[in-house]
Coordinates of N, CA and C in Angstrom, one line a residue:
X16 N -6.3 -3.1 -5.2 CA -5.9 -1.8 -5.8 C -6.5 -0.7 -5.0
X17 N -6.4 0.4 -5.7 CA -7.0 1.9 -4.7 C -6.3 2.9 -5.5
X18 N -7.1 3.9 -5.1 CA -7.0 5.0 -6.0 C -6.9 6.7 -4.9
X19 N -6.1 7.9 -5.5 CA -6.1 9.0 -4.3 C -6.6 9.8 -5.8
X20 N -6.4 11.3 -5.1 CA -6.6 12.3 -5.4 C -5.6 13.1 -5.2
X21 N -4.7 14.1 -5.9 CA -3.7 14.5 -5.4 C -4.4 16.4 -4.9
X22 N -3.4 17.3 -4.8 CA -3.9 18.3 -4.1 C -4.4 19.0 -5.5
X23 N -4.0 18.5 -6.9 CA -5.0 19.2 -7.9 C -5.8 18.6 -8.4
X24 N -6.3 17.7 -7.6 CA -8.0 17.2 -7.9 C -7.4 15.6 -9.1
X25 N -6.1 15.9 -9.3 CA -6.3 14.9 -10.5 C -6.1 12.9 -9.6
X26 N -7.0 12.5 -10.5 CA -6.6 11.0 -9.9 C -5.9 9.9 -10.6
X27 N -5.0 9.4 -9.0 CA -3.8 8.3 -9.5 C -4.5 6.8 -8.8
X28 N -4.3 5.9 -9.4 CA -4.3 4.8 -9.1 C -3.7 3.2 -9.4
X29 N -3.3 2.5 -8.9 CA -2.4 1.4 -8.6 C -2.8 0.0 -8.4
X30 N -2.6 -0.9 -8.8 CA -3.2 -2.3 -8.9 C -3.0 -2.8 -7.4
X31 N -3.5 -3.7 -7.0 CA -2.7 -4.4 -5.9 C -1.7 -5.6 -6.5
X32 N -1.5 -6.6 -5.6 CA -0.1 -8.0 -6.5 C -1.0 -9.0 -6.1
X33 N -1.0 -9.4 -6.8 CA -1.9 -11.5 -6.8 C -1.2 -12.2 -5.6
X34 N -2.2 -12.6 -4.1 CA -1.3 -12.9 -3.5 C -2.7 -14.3 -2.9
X35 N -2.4 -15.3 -2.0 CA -3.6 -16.3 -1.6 C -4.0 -15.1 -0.7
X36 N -5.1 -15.2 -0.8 CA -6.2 -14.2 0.7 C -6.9 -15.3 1.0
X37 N -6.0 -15.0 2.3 CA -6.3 -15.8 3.9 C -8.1 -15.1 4.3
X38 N -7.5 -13.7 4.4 CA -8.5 -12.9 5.1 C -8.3 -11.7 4.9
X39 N -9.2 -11.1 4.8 CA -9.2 -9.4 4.1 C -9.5 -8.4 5.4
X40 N -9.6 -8.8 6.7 CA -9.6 -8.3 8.0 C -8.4 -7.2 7.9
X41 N -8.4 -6.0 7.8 CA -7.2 -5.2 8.5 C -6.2 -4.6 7.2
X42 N -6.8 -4.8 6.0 CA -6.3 -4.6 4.9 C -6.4 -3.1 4.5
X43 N -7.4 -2.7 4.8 CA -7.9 -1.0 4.6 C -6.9 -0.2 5.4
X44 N -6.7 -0.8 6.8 CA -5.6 -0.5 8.0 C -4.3 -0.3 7.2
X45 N -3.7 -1.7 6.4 CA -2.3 -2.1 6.1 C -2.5 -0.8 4.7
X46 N -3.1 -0.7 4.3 CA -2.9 0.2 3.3 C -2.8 1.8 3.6
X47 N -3.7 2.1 4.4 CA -3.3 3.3 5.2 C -1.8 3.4 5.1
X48 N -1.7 2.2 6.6 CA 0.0 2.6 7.2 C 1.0 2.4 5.7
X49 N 0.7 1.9 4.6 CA 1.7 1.6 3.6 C 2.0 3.3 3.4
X50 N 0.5 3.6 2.8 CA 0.5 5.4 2.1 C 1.7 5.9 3.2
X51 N 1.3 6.2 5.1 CA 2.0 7.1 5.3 C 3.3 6.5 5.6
X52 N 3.7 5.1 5.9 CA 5.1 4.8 5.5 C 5.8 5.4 4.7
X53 N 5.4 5.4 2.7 CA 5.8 6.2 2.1 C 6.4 7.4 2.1
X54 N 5.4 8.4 3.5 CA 5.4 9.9 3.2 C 6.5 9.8 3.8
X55 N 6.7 8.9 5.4 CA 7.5 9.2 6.2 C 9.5 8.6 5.7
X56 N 9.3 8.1 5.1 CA 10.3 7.8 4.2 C 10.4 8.5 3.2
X57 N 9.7 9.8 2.9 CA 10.3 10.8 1.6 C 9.8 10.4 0.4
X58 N 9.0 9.6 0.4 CA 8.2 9.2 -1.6 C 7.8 10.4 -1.8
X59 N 8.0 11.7 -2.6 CA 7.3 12.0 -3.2 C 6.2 12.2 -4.4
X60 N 6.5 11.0 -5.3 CA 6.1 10.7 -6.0 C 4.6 10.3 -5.5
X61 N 3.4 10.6 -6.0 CA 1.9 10.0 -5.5 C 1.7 8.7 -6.0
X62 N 2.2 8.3 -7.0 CA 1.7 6.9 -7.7 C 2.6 6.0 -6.8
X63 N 3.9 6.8 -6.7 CA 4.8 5.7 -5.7 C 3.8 5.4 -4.6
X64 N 3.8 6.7 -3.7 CA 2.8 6.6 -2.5 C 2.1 5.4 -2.3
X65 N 1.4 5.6 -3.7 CA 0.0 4.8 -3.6 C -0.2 3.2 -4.3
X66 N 1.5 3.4 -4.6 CA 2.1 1.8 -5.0 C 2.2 1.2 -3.7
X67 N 3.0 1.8 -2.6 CA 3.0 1.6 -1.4 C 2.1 1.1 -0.7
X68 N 0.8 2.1 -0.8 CA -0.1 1.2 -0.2 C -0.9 0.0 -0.7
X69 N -1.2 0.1 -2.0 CA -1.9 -1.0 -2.2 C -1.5 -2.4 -2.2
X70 N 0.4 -2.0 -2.4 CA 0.8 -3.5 -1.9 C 0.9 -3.8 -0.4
X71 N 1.2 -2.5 0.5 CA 0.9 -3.3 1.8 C -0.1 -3.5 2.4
X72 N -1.3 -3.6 1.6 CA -2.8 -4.0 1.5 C -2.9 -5.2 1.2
X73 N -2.5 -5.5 -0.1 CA -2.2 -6.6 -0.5 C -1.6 -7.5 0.4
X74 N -0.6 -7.6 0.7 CA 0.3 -8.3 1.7 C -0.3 -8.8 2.9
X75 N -1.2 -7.6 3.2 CA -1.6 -7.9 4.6 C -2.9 -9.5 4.5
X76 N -3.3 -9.5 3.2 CA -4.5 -10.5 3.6 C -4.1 -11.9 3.0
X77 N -2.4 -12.0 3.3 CA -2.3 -13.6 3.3 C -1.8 -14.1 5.2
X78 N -2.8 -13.5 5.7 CA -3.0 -14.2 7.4 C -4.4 -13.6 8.1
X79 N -4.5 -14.6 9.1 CA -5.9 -14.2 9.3 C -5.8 -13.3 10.4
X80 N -6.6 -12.4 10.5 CA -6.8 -11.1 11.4 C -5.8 -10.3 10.9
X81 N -6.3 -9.2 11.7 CA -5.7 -7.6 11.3 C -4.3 -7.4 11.1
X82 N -3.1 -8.0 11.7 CA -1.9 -7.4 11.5 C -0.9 -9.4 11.7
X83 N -1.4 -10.1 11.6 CA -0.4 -11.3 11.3 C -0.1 -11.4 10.1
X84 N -0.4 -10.9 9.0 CA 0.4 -11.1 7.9 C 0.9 -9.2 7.5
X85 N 0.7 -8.6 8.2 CA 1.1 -7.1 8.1 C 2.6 -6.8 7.4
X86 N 2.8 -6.5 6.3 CA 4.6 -6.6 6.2 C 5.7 -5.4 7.0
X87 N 6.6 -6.1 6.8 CA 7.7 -5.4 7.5 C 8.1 -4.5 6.1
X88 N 8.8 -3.4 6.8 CA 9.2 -2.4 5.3 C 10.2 -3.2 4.7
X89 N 10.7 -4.3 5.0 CA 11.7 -4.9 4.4 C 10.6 -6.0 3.3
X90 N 9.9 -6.4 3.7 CA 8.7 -7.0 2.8 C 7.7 -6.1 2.0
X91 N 7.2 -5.2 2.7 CA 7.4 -4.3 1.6 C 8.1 -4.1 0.5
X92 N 9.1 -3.9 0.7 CA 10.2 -3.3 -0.3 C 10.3 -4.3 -1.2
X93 N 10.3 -5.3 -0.9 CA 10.8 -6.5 -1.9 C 9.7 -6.9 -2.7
X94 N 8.6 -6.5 -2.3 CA 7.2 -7.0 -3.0 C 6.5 -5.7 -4.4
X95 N 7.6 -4.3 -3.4 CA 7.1 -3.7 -4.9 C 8.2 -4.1 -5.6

């Protein structure tokens, strides 16, 4: 899961999804790129945003190292 702050101080936060963890290598990374996926795709919504990222955080730690289990936006999409 993980949590932001929006530009009025107020805070949102999002679970991650129950998934096997291989390895949690590169997961802080996959969640980043999830957040600004979102932006770059037009989520406005912050909870969406940050739905975004914690599942492609999530996602990412069923492989070992940084980006072998990294999802594609199409795995993304299907996982929120």
């Amino acid at each position: 899961g993980g949590w932001s702050l929006d530009a009025t101080g107020v805070r949102h936060s999002a679970p991650g999804i129950p998934v096997d963890v291989v390895d949690t290598t590169g997961a802080g990374d996959s969640f980043d790129a999830g957040y600004l996926a979102a932006l770059a795709y037009g989520v406005a919504d912050e909870d969406e945003r940050l739905r975004w990222a914690t599942v492609a955080g999530s996602l990412s730690t069923q492989g070992a190292g940084g980006t072998a289990a990294q999802p594609t936006l199409d795995e993304l999409r299907s996982a929120l």
